[in-house]
Amino acid sequence: MNAKLTFLGTGTSMGVPTLGCPCAVCANARVPGSRNRRTRPSVRISYPDAADPARTRNVLIDTGPDFHAQAIACDVWGVDAVLYTHGHADHILGMDDLRPLSFAQREGLPLYADEPTADTIERIFEYTFRKEKRYPTSARVHMNRLPDEPGTKVDLFGATFLRVPVMHGRQRIAGYRVGTAAYLTDMSDIPEESYPLLQGLDILILDALRREPHPTHSHLENSVALVEKFAPRRAYFTHISHDLDHEPTNAELPAHIKLAHDGLTLEFNIAPESV
């Protein structure tokens, strides 16, 4: 079953252009159509509903503070579920923008997150999750808490999303694999227990913040080495800062590795894989 993965955003937590920065990449990012223009990181995965192939389902991974603009730019007309990687601002603060997309959902739009992330979302958006005196036009969502275990399964409309634990500095957070694609943003390292979940990939998406090492994010050289380790057919880097200029950086990377850019859409097989 074919699916499409769209990068809604590919930037670091401060975005590109970074406020107040006069560097050449940030200047270029202000030019309309520049691939250096990077909003906060998120992806949409679109695929046919297994029970009703004429119906397209849309699953998001994270809703950052740029989600409203991303949804307009990428024609996000509907969302059927959201998976969260962790509770940092650049990954959750757009949750409230799900409101108009959730109103038609009788049972509420399902959100999936581990315990710490769910706690953070419910605290920040208390008015959405409260049981009494609930704000009348709050997003109609319900939280599903996931165990922090490799391979935890979330079955959504005929596709299986597998939790892939990664390290974000000292914090253990989630990446996700679905079919032949894996999305691992905000990672500095991958624990060995996650290795079996990253075999036989068509697409591997990794954090690649900058050229220099960083305490909580993978850098360019390390991400290239991880691609060589797991040997996907193709790889794309995300969560990119203004240290990496899109075209010159792509020119130096191996042919099967590219920097992603906002709005890039990839096709892959979403059929359940044995891992």
Short mmCIF file of C-alpha atoms in Angstrom, two decimals:
data_model
loop_
_atom_site.label_atom_id
_atom_site.label_comp_id
_atom_site.label_asym_id
_atom_site.label_seq_id
_atom_site.Cartn_x
_atom_site.Cartn_y
_atom_site.Cartn_z
CA MET A 1 0.00 0.00 0.00
CA ASN A 2 1.54 3.28 -1.09
CA ALA A 3 1.76 6.28 1.22
CA LYS A 4 3.03 9.83 1.06
CA LEU A 5 5.18 11.53 3.68
CA THR A 6 5.24 15.34 3.56
CA PHE A 7 7.71 17.42 5.55
CA LEU A 8 5.56 20.18 7.02
CA GLY A 9 8.67 21.66 8.65
CA THR A 10 12.38 20.82 8.71
CA GLY A 11 13.89 23.49 10.95
CA THR A 12 15.42 23.66 14.37
CA SER A 13 13.57 24.95 17.42
CA MET A 14 14.40 28.57 16.50
CA GLY A 15 13.46 28.16 12.84
CA VAL A 16 15.25 29.50 9.78
CA PRO A 17 15.54 32.43 9.31
CA THR A 18 16.49 32.69 12.96
CA LEU A 19 15.26 35.91 14.54
CA GLY A 20 17.93 38.59 14.69
CA CYS A 21 20.46 36.60 12.65
CA PRO A 22 22.27 38.36 9.76
CA CYS A 23 23.99 35.23 8.35
CA ALA A 24 23.87 34.37 4.63
CA VAL A 25 21.59 31.35 5.12
CA CYS A 26 19.06 33.37 7.10
CA ALA A 27 19.18 36.13 4.49
CA ASN A 28 18.57 33.59 1.73
CA ALA A 29 15.73 32.03 3.75
CA ARG A 30 13.84 35.33 3.43
CA VAL A 31 13.75 34.95 -0.38
CA PRO A 32 10.41 33.47 -1.55
CA GLY A 33 10.81 29.81 -2.49
CA SER A 34 14.14 29.37 -0.73
CA ARG A 35 14.76 25.85 0.53
CA ASN A 36 16.64 27.37 3.43
CA ARG A 37 13.28 28.56 4.79
CA ARG A 38 12.67 26.03 7.60
CA THR A 39 9.73 25.99 9.97
CA ARG A 40 9.62 23.84 13.09
CA PRO A 41 9.80 20.06 12.45
CA SER A 42 6.74 17.95 11.69
CA VAL A 43 5.56 15.47 9.07
CA ARG A 44 2.23 14.32 7.64
CA ILE A 45 1.75 10.73 6.47
CA SER A 46 -1.15 10.16 4.05
CA TYR A 47 -2.43 6.75 2.95
CA PRO A 48 -5.63 4.91 1.99
CA ASP A 49 -7.80 3.58 4.80
CA ALA A 50 -7.51 -0.22 4.69
CA ALA A 51 -11.25 -0.59 5.35
CA ASP A 52 -12.23 2.09 2.82
CA PRO A 53 -9.47 2.56 0.20
CA ALA A 54 -11.28 5.50 -1.37
CA ARG A 55 -10.72 7.46 1.84
CA THR A 56 -7.33 9.02 2.56
CA ARG A 57 -6.15 9.09 6.16
CA ASN A 58 -3.73 11.72 7.46
CA VAL A 59 -1.51 11.11 10.48
CA LEU A 60 0.78 13.80 11.87
CA ILE A 61 3.97 13.37 13.83
CA ASP A 62 4.14 16.44 16.10
CA THR A 63 2.34 19.78 15.85
CA GLY A 64 4.83 22.60 16.34
CA PRO A 65 4.14 26.32 16.73
CA ASP A 66 4.13 26.79 12.93
CA PHE A 67 1.41 24.21 12.31
CA HIS A 68 -1.26 26.71 11.21
CA ALA A 69 0.96 28.13 8.45
CA GLN A 70 2.23 24.67 7.53
CA ALA A 71 -1.30 23.33 7.15
CA ILE A 72 -2.16 26.16 4.78
CA ALA A 73 1.05 25.77 2.77
CA CYS A 74 0.71 21.98 2.46
CA ASP A 75 -3.10 21.75 2.03
CA VAL A 76 -3.82 19.95 5.28
CA TRP A 77 -7.62 19.70 5.12
CA GLY A 78 -8.02 16.90 7.64
CA VAL A 79 -6.13 15.10 10.41
CA ASP A 80 -7.08 11.66 11.73
CA ALA A 81 -4.46 11.16 14.47
CA VAL A 82 -1.32 12.75 15.91
CA LEU A 83 1.74 10.96 17.27
CA TYR A 84 4.07 12.99 19.51
CA THR A 85 7.81 12.46 19.85
CA HIS A 86 8.35 14.50 23.04
CA GLY A 87 7.08 17.52 24.93
CA HIS A 88 9.37 20.35 23.80
CA ALA A 89 7.73 23.55 22.58
CA ASP A 90 8.76 23.17 18.94
CA HIS A 91 6.89 19.85 18.76
CA ILE A 92 3.65 20.46 20.68
CA LEU A 93 2.63 24.13 20.74
CA GLY A 94 0.52 23.87 17.58
CA MET A 95 -1.84 21.37 19.20
CA ASP A 96 -4.46 24.07 19.69
CA ASP A 97 -4.53 24.66 15.92
CA LEU A 98 -6.13 21.23 15.56
CA ARG A 99 -9.40 22.76 16.82
CA PRO A 100 -11.22 23.31 13.50
CA LEU A 101 -9.92 19.99 12.18
CA SER A 102 -11.29 18.16 15.22
CA PHE A 103 -14.82 19.54 15.47
CA ALA A 104 -16.30 17.01 13.05
CA GLN A 105 -14.82 14.06 14.94
CA ARG A 106 -17.57 12.61 17.08
CA GLU A 107 -15.26 10.68 19.40
CA GLY A 108 -12.44 13.19 19.32
CA LEU A 109 -9.15 13.32 17.45
CA PRO A 110 -6.76 10.73 18.96
CA LEU A 111 -3.39 11.89 20.24
CA TYR A 112 -0.61 9.45 21.17
CA ALA A 113 2.29 10.24 23.49
CA ASP A 114 4.36 8.73 26.28
CA GLU A 115 3.61 9.64 29.89
CA PRO A 116 5.94 12.68 30.25
CA THR A 117 4.84 14.13 26.90
CA ALA A 118 1.16 13.56 27.63
CA ASP A 119 1.56 15.23 31.03
CA THR A 120 3.20 18.27 29.42
CA ILE A 121 0.53 18.63 26.74
CA GLU A 122 -2.30 18.27 29.25
CA ARG A 123 -0.70 20.85 31.56
CA ILE A 124 -0.11 23.45 28.84
CA PHE A 125 -3.55 22.94 27.29
CA GLU A 126 -5.38 22.43 30.56
CA TYR A 127 -8.47 24.22 29.23
CA THR A 128 -8.74 21.56 26.51
CA PHE A 129 -8.46 18.51 28.76
CA ARG A 130 -10.35 19.62 31.87
CA LYS A 131 -13.47 17.60 32.69
CA GLU A 132 -15.56 20.49 34.06
CA LYS A 133 -16.11 24.03 32.75
CA ARG A 134 -14.32 23.04 29.59
CA TYR A 135 -13.73 25.87 27.13
CA PRO A 136 -16.59 25.39 24.62
CA THR A 137 -14.55 25.55 21.41
CA SER A 138 -11.54 23.61 22.67
CA ALA A 139 -10.05 21.00 20.38
CA ARG A 140 -12.00 17.75 20.51
CA VAL A 141 -9.09 15.46 21.25
CA HIS A 142 -8.36 12.57 23.56
CA MET A 143 -4.98 11.47 24.82
CA ASN A 144 -3.69 7.91 24.49
CA ARG A 145 -0.64 7.18 26.66
CA LEU A 146 2.02 4.91 25.21
CA PRO A 147 4.55 2.78 27.10
CA ASP A 148 8.18 3.71 26.52
CA GLU A 149 9.11 0.41 24.91
CA PRO A 150 10.73 -0.36 21.55
CA GLY A 151 8.19 -1.55 19.03
CA THR A 152 5.11 -0.35 20.90
CA LYS A 153 2.41 -0.51 18.23
CA VAL A 154 -0.18 2.07 17.29
CA ASP A 155 -2.56 0.67 14.69
CA LEU A 156 -4.24 3.41 12.68
CA PHE A 157 -6.60 2.70 9.79
CA GLY A 158 -4.70 -0.36 8.60
CA ALA A 159 -1.17 0.96 9.13
CA THR A 160 1.05 0.08 12.09
CA PHE A 161 3.24 2.77 13.64
CA LEU A 162 6.09 1.40 15.77
CA ARG A 163 7.69 3.40 18.56
CA VAL A 164 11.47 3.70 18.12
CA PRO A 165 13.18 5.03 21.27
CA VAL A 166 16.04 7.48 20.66
CA MET A 167 18.18 9.64 22.92
CA HIS A 168 17.78 13.42 22.86
CA GLY A 169 20.82 14.23 24.97
CA ARG A 170 19.96 12.60 28.32
CA GLN A 171 16.25 12.44 27.53
CA ARG A 172 14.72 9.33 26.00
CA ILE A 173 12.08 10.25 23.42
CA ALA A 174 10.22 8.61 20.55
CA GLY A 175 10.81 8.20 16.88
CA TYR A 176 8.39 6.20 14.73
CA ARG A 177 8.59 3.61 12.00
CA VAL A 178 5.67 2.95 9.66
CA GLY A 179 6.07 0.47 6.83
CA THR A 180 9.42 1.09 5.14
CA ALA A 181 9.97 4.60 6.55
CA ALA A 182 11.34 5.77 9.91
CA TYR A 183 11.23 9.32 11.31
CA LEU A 184 13.79 10.10 14.04
CA THR A 185 13.87 13.80 14.79
CA ASP A 186 15.60 15.41 17.79
CA MET A 187 18.03 12.54 18.37
CA SER A 188 21.65 12.56 19.42
CA ASP A 189 22.03 8.79 19.63
CA ILE A 190 20.12 5.59 18.93
CA PRO A 191 20.13 2.88 21.64
CA GLU A 192 20.96 -0.65 20.52
CA GLU A 193 17.51 -1.89 21.51
CA SER A 194 16.10 0.19 18.65
CA TYR A 195 18.44 -1.25 16.00
CA PRO A 196 16.12 -4.13 14.97
CA LEU A 197 13.38 -1.60 14.22
CA LEU A 198 15.57 0.18 11.69
CA GLN A 199 16.39 -2.70 9.37
CA GLY A 200 15.15 -3.00 5.80
CA LEU A 201 14.20 0.65 5.40
CA ASP A 202 13.44 2.46 2.20
CA ILE A 203 13.50 5.89 3.92
CA LEU A 204 15.39 6.89 7.07
CA ILE A 205 14.82 10.44 8.34
CA LEU A 206 17.33 11.71 10.89
CA ASP A 207 18.13 14.83 12.88
CA ALA A 208 21.17 16.69 11.45
CA LEU A 209 21.32 20.01 13.25
CA ARG A 210 24.65 21.43 12.07
CA ARG A 211 28.27 20.55 11.27
CA GLU A 212 29.65 20.81 14.79
CA PRO A 213 28.72 18.26 17.49
CA HIS A 214 25.86 19.25 19.77
CA PRO A 215 24.94 17.84 23.20
CA THR A 216 21.32 16.95 22.31
CA HIS A 217 21.21 16.63 18.52
CA SER A 218 23.01 14.63 15.87
CA HIS A 219 25.37 16.58 13.63
CA LEU A 220 25.98 16.14 9.91
CA GLU A 221 28.94 13.74 10.07
CA ASN A 222 27.28 11.57 12.71
CA SER A 223 24.02 11.39 10.78
CA VAL A 224 25.84 10.31 7.62
CA ALA A 225 27.55 7.57 9.65
CA LEU A 226 24.17 6.40 10.99
CA VAL A 227 22.83 6.18 7.45
CA GLU A 228 25.80 3.99 6.52
CA LYS A 229 25.14 1.85 9.60
CA PHE A 230 21.46 1.17 8.88
CA ALA A 231 21.78 1.21 5.08
CA PRO A 232 18.36 2.50 3.99
CA ARG A 233 17.77 2.93 0.27
CA ARG A 234 17.56 6.69 0.81
CA ALA A 235 17.90 9.10 3.71
CA TYR A 236 16.79 12.64 4.49
CA PHE A 237 17.94 14.97 7.24
CA THR A 238 15.66 17.28 9.23
CA HIS A 239 15.73 19.57 12.29
CA ILE A 240 18.28 21.67 10.41
CA SER A 241 19.72 24.95 11.69
CA HIS A 242 21.00 27.96 9.77
CA ASP A 243 24.51 26.44 9.84
CA LEU A 244 23.66 24.27 6.80
CA ASP A 245 23.06 25.94 3.43
CA HIS A 246 20.66 23.71 1.47
CA GLU A 247 22.19 23.45 -2.00
CA PRO A 248 25.92 23.44 -1.08
CA THR A 249 25.33 20.87 1.66
CA ASN A 250 23.34 18.59 -0.64
CA ALA A 251 26.12 18.81 -3.22
CA GLU A 252 28.64 17.31 -0.78
CA LEU A 253 26.42 14.51 0.50
CA PRO A 254 26.29 11.00 -1.03
CA ALA A 255 23.68 10.66 -3.76
CA HIS A 256 21.22 8.72 -1.58
CA ILE A 257 21.32 11.29 1.26
CA LYS A 258 19.67 14.72 1.09
CA LEU A 259 18.64 17.57 3.32
CA ALA A 260 14.86 17.64 3.45
CA HIS A 261 13.02 20.92 2.88
CA ASP A 262 9.61 22.22 3.90
CA GLY A 263 6.92 20.83 1.60
CA LEU A 264 9.00 17.92 0.27
CA THR A 265 6.82 14.85 -0.36
CA LEU A 266 8.14 11.29 -0.53
CA GLU A 267 6.35 8.10 -1.55
CA PHE A 268 6.93 4.77 0.22
CA ASN A 269 5.31 1.45 1.08
CA ILE A 270 3.28 1.63 4.27
CA ALA A 271 2.36 -2.07 4.35
CA PRO A 272 3.24 -3.68 7.71
CA GLU A 273 6.83 -4.84 7.81
CA SER A 274 8.36 -7.60 9.92
CA VAL A 275 11.15 -6.07 12.02
#
